[in-house]
Amino acid sequence: MYEFAGVIQRIVQDTVAAMKPADMATGTVVCASPLSIQPDTSMPPLPAAALELTDTVKERVVPVRGGDGTVTVREGLGAGDKVLMLRVQGGNRYIVLSKLT
């Protein structure tokens, strides 16, 4: 009876691992344009098509009220920036959550 339960438990664990549930990852921006991020693993760099950026890592420039010009409120990603990412279930896409200091 205990052997059967162990077999079922291993099947469930293997199934969950094969689904590649969401997971946190870190990486380094290799190039800002076109965006490419090298995960801190043995994976090749991730191209822009595999990355979804949150507002916290996007550049934000606003016009100055009552004047000419703009002000940069938040810089975008630049080469060498360390980032925190969330791997989307299935492992084909990553959400870039924030810069790490």
mmCIF file with all atom_site columns, C-alpha atoms in Angstrom:
data_model
loop_
_atom_site.group_PDB
_atom_site.id
_atom_site.type_symbol
_atom_site.label_atom_id
_atom_site.label_alt_id
_atom_site.label_comp_id
_atom_site.label_asym_id
_atom_site.label_entity_id
_atom_site.label_seq_id
_atom_site.pdbx_PDB_ins_code
_atom_site.Cartn_x
_atom_site.Cartn_y
_atom_site.Cartn_z
_atom_site.occupancy
_atom_site.B_iso_or_equiv
_atom_site.pdbx_formal_charge
_atom_site.auth_seq_id
_atom_site.auth_comp_id
_atom_site.auth_asym_id
_atom_site.auth_atom_id
_atom_site.pdbx_PDB_model_num
ATOM 1   C CA . MET A 1 1   ? 0.000  0.000  0.000   1.00 0.00 ? 1   MET A CA 1
ATOM 2   C CA . TYR A 1 2   ? 2.787  2.465  0.914   1.00 0.00 ? 2   TYR A CA 1
ATOM 3   C CA . GLU A 1 3   ? 4.635  1.665  -2.339  1.00 0.00 ? 3   GLU A CA 1
ATOM 4   C CA . PHE A 1 4   ? 1.535  2.578  -4.349  1.00 0.00 ? 4   PHE A CA 1
ATOM 5   C CA . ALA A 1 5   ? 1.231  5.915  -2.519  1.00 0.00 ? 5   ALA A CA 1
ATOM 6   C CA . GLY A 1 6   ? 4.908  6.623  -3.218  1.00 0.00 ? 6   GLY A CA 1
ATOM 7   C CA . VAL A 1 7   ? 4.437  5.899  -6.930  1.00 0.00 ? 7   VAL A CA 1
ATOM 8   C CA . ILE A 1 8   ? 1.435  8.234  -7.099  1.00 0.00 ? 8   ILE A CA 1
ATOM 9   C CA . GLN A 1 9   ? 3.386  10.949 -5.245  1.00 0.00 ? 9   GLN A CA 1
ATOM 10  C CA . ARG A 1 10  ? 6.294  10.688 -7.722  1.00 0.00 ? 10  ARG A CA 1
ATOM 11  C CA . ILE A 1 11  ? 3.896  10.889 -10.681 1.00 0.00 ? 11  ILE A CA 1
ATOM 12  C CA . VAL A 1 12  ? 2.334  14.053 -9.275  1.00 0.00 ? 12  VAL A CA 1
ATOM 13  C CA . GLN A 1 13  ? 5.741  15.630 -8.584  1.00 0.00 ? 13  GLN A CA 1
ATOM 14  C CA . ASP A 1 14  ? 6.961  14.815 -12.105 1.00 0.00 ? 14  ASP A CA 1
ATOM 15  C CA . THR A 1 15  ? 3.771  16.239 -13.620 1.00 0.00 ? 15  THR A CA 1
ATOM 16  C CA . VAL A 1 16  ? 4.074  19.508 -11.680 1.00 0.00 ? 16  VAL A CA 1
ATOM 17  C CA . ALA A 1 17  ? 7.766  19.825 -12.627 1.00 0.00 ? 17  ALA A CA 1
ATOM 18  C CA . ALA A 1 18  ? 6.937  19.222 -16.314 1.00 0.00 ? 18  ALA A CA 1
ATOM 19  C CA . MET A 1 19  ? 4.323  22.028 -16.221 1.00 0.00 ? 19  MET A CA 1
ATOM 20  C CA . LYS A 1 20  ? 7.075  24.500 -15.236 1.00 0.00 ? 20  LYS A CA 1
ATOM 21  C CA . PRO A 1 21  ? 4.988  26.578 -12.831 1.00 0.00 ? 21  PRO A CA 1
ATOM 22  C CA . ALA A 1 22  ? 5.786  30.271 -12.420 1.00 0.00 ? 22  ALA A CA 1
ATOM 23  C CA . ASP A 1 23  ? 9.134  30.937 -10.765 1.00 0.00 ? 23  ASP A CA 1
ATOM 24  C CA . MET A 1 24  ? 11.289 33.921 -9.795  1.00 0.00 ? 24  MET A CA 1
ATOM 25  C CA . ALA A 1 25  ? 14.506 34.544 -11.711 1.00 0.00 ? 25  ALA A CA 1
ATOM 26  C CA . THR A 1 26  ? 17.158 37.225 -11.916 1.00 0.00 ? 26  THR A CA 1
ATOM 27  C CA . GLY A 1 27  ? 19.030 38.444 -14.947 1.00 0.00 ? 27  GLY A CA 1
ATOM 28  C CA . THR A 1 28  ? 21.248 41.105 -16.438 1.00 0.00 ? 28  THR A CA 1
ATOM 29  C CA . VAL A 1 29  ? 20.316 43.400 -19.314 1.00 0.00 ? 29  VAL A CA 1
ATOM 30  C CA . VAL A 1 30  ? 22.718 42.610 -22.161 1.00 0.00 ? 30  VAL A CA 1
ATOM 31  C CA . CYS A 1 31  ? 21.372 45.203 -24.584 1.00 0.00 ? 31  CYS A CA 1
ATOM 32  C CA . ALA A 1 32  ? 18.709 47.902 -24.148 1.00 0.00 ? 32  ALA A CA 1
ATOM 33  C CA . SER A 1 33  ? 17.768 48.206 -27.821 1.00 0.00 ? 33  SER A CA 1
ATOM 34  C CA . PRO A 1 34  ? 16.696 45.702 -28.908 1.00 0.00 ? 34  PRO A CA 1
ATOM 35  C CA . LEU A 1 35  ? 16.101 44.497 -25.358 1.00 0.00 ? 35  LEU A CA 1
ATOM 36  C CA . SER A 1 36  ? 17.932 41.315 -24.408 1.00 0.00 ? 36  SER A CA 1
ATOM 37  C CA . ILE A 1 37  ? 18.281 39.907 -20.882 1.00 0.00 ? 37  ILE A CA 1
ATOM 38  C CA . GLN A 1 38  ? 20.694 37.168 -19.806 1.00 0.00 ? 38  GLN A CA 1
ATOM 39  C CA . PRO A 1 39  ? 19.108 35.040 -17.045 1.00 0.00 ? 39  PRO A CA 1
ATOM 40  C CA . ASP A 1 40  ? 21.472 34.117 -14.206 1.00 0.00 ? 40  ASP A CA 1
ATOM 41  C CA . THR A 1 41  ? 21.412 30.511 -15.404 1.00 0.00 ? 41  THR A CA 1
ATOM 42  C CA . SER A 1 42  ? 22.919 28.569 -18.265 1.00 0.00 ? 42  SER A CA 1
ATOM 43  C CA . MET A 1 43  ? 20.108 29.717 -20.591 1.00 0.00 ? 43  MET A CA 1
ATOM 44  C CA . PRO A 1 44  ? 20.833 31.859 -23.655 1.00 0.00 ? 44  PRO A CA 1
ATOM 45  C CA . PRO A 1 45  ? 19.810 35.550 -23.529 1.00 0.00 ? 45  PRO A CA 1
ATOM 46  C CA . LEU A 1 46  ? 16.062 36.225 -23.703 1.00 0.00 ? 46  LEU A CA 1
ATOM 47  C CA . PRO A 1 47  ? 14.937 38.357 -26.673 1.00 0.00 ? 47  PRO A CA 1
ATOM 48  C CA . ALA A 1 48  ? 12.403 41.189 -26.349 1.00 0.00 ? 48  ALA A CA 1
ATOM 49  C CA . ALA A 1 49  ? 9.670  38.923 -27.760 1.00 0.00 ? 49  ALA A CA 1
ATOM 50  C CA . ALA A 1 50  ? 9.937  36.700 -24.657 1.00 0.00 ? 50  ALA A CA 1
ATOM 51  C CA . LEU A 1 51  ? 9.807  39.625 -22.202 1.00 0.00 ? 51  LEU A CA 1
ATOM 52  C CA . GLU A 1 52  ? 6.857  41.529 -20.778 1.00 0.00 ? 52  GLU A CA 1
ATOM 53  C CA . LEU A 1 53  ? 7.845  44.766 -19.037 1.00 0.00 ? 53  LEU A CA 1
ATOM 54  C CA . THR A 1 54  ? 5.976  46.209 -16.069 1.00 0.00 ? 54  THR A CA 1
ATOM 55  C CA . ASP A 1 55  ? 5.620  49.977 -15.710 1.00 0.00 ? 55  ASP A CA 1
ATOM 56  C CA . THR A 1 56  ? 8.301  49.996 -12.997 1.00 0.00 ? 56  THR A CA 1
ATOM 57  C CA . VAL A 1 57  ? 11.022 49.188 -15.563 1.00 0.00 ? 57  VAL A CA 1
ATOM 58  C CA . LYS A 1 58  ? 9.736  51.279 -18.463 1.00 0.00 ? 58  LYS A CA 1
ATOM 59  C CA . GLU A 1 59  ? 11.082 54.753 -19.097 1.00 0.00 ? 59  GLU A CA 1
ATOM 60  C CA . ARG A 1 60  ? 8.656  57.511 -18.085 1.00 0.00 ? 60  ARG A CA 1
ATOM 61  C CA . VAL A 1 61  ? 9.105  61.028 -19.409 1.00 0.00 ? 61  VAL A CA 1
ATOM 62  C CA . VAL A 1 62  ? 6.527  63.741 -18.656 1.00 0.00 ? 62  VAL A CA 1
ATOM 63  C CA . PRO A 1 63  ? 6.140  67.276 -19.980 1.00 0.00 ? 63  PRO A CA 1
ATOM 64  C CA . VAL A 1 64  ? 6.928  70.163 -17.643 1.00 0.00 ? 64  VAL A CA 1
ATOM 65  C CA . ARG A 1 65  ? 3.796  72.102 -16.654 1.00 0.00 ? 65  ARG A CA 1
ATOM 66  C CA . GLY A 1 66  ? 3.798  75.696 -17.759 1.00 0.00 ? 66  GLY A CA 1
ATOM 67  C CA . GLY A 1 67  ? 7.125  75.352 -19.482 1.00 0.00 ? 67  GLY A CA 1
ATOM 68  C CA . ASP A 1 68  ? 8.998  73.844 -22.319 1.00 0.00 ? 68  ASP A CA 1
ATOM 69  C CA . GLY A 1 69  ? 10.677 70.489 -22.199 1.00 0.00 ? 69  GLY A CA 1
ATOM 70  C CA . THR A 1 70  ? 10.274 67.247 -20.326 1.00 0.00 ? 70  THR A CA 1
ATOM 71  C CA . VAL A 1 71  ? 11.460 65.572 -17.147 1.00 0.00 ? 71  VAL A CA 1
ATOM 72  C CA . THR A 1 72  ? 12.541 61.948 -16.869 1.00 0.00 ? 72  THR A CA 1
ATOM 73  C CA . VAL A 1 73  ? 10.631 60.508 -13.927 1.00 0.00 ? 73  VAL A CA 1
ATOM 74  C CA . ARG A 1 74  ? 11.971 56.977 -14.309 1.00 0.00 ? 74  ARG A CA 1
ATOM 75  C CA . GLU A 1 75  ? 14.798 55.683 -16.461 1.00 0.00 ? 75  GLU A CA 1
ATOM 76  C CA . GLY A 1 76  ? 14.210 52.578 -18.514 1.00 0.00 ? 76  GLY A CA 1
ATOM 77  C CA . LEU A 1 77  ? 16.429 49.516 -18.589 1.00 0.00 ? 77  LEU A CA 1
ATOM 78  C CA . GLY A 1 78  ? 20.049 49.909 -19.591 1.00 0.00 ? 78  GLY A CA 1
ATOM 79  C CA . ALA A 1 79  ? 22.881 47.500 -20.327 1.00 0.00 ? 79  ALA A CA 1
ATOM 80  C CA . GLY A 1 80  ? 24.264 46.050 -17.110 1.00 0.00 ? 80  GLY A CA 1
ATOM 81  C CA . ASP A 1 81  ? 21.083 46.548 -15.051 1.00 0.00 ? 81  ASP A CA 1
ATOM 82  C CA . LYS A 1 82  ? 20.185 43.608 -12.805 1.00 0.00 ? 82  LYS A CA 1
ATOM 83  C CA . VAL A 1 83  ? 16.486 42.702 -12.920 1.00 0.00 ? 83  VAL A CA 1
ATOM 84  C CA . LEU A 1 84  ? 13.989 40.530 -11.068 1.00 0.00 ? 84  LEU A CA 1
ATOM 85  C CA . MET A 1 85  ? 11.772 38.456 -13.337 1.00 0.00 ? 85  MET A CA 1
ATOM 86  C CA . LEU A 1 86  ? 8.830  36.114 -12.981 1.00 0.00 ? 86  LEU A CA 1
ATOM 87  C CA . ARG A 1 87  ? 8.826  33.140 -15.338 1.00 0.00 ? 87  ARG A CA 1
ATOM 88  C CA . VAL A 1 88  ? 5.342  32.585 -16.703 1.00 0.00 ? 88  VAL A CA 1
ATOM 89  C CA . GLN A 1 89  ? 3.981  29.053 -16.435 1.00 0.00 ? 89  GLN A CA 1
ATOM 90  C CA . GLY A 1 90  ? 5.424  27.026 -19.294 1.00 0.00 ? 90  GLY A CA 1
ATOM 91  C CA . GLY A 1 91  ? 8.725  28.892 -19.222 1.00 0.00 ? 91  GLY A CA 1
ATOM 92  C CA . ASN A 1 92  ? 8.464  30.630 -22.613 1.00 0.00 ? 92  ASN A CA 1
ATOM 93  C CA . ARG A 1 93  ? 7.817  34.170 -21.331 1.00 0.00 ? 93  ARG A CA 1
ATOM 94  C CA . TYR A 1 94  ? 9.159  36.296 -18.515 1.00 0.00 ? 94  TYR A CA 1
ATOM 95  C CA . ILE A 1 95  ? 7.630  39.313 -16.768 1.00 0.00 ? 95  ILE A CA 1
ATOM 96  C CA . VAL A 1 96  ? 10.327 41.837 -15.803 1.00 0.00 ? 96  VAL A CA 1
ATOM 97  C CA . LEU A 1 97  ? 9.173  43.091 -12.394 1.00 0.00 ? 97  LEU A CA 1
ATOM 98  C CA . SER A 1 98  ? 11.856 45.519 -11.241 1.00 0.00 ? 98  SER A CA 1
ATOM 99  C CA . LYS A 1 99  ? 15.483 46.594 -11.234 1.00 0.00 ? 99  LYS A CA 1
ATOM 100 C CA . LEU A 1 100 ? 17.700 45.217 -8.472  1.00 0.00 ? 100 LEU A CA 1
ATOM 101 C CA . THR A 1 101 ? 20.238 47.410 -6.725  1.00 0.00 ? 101 THR A CA 1
#
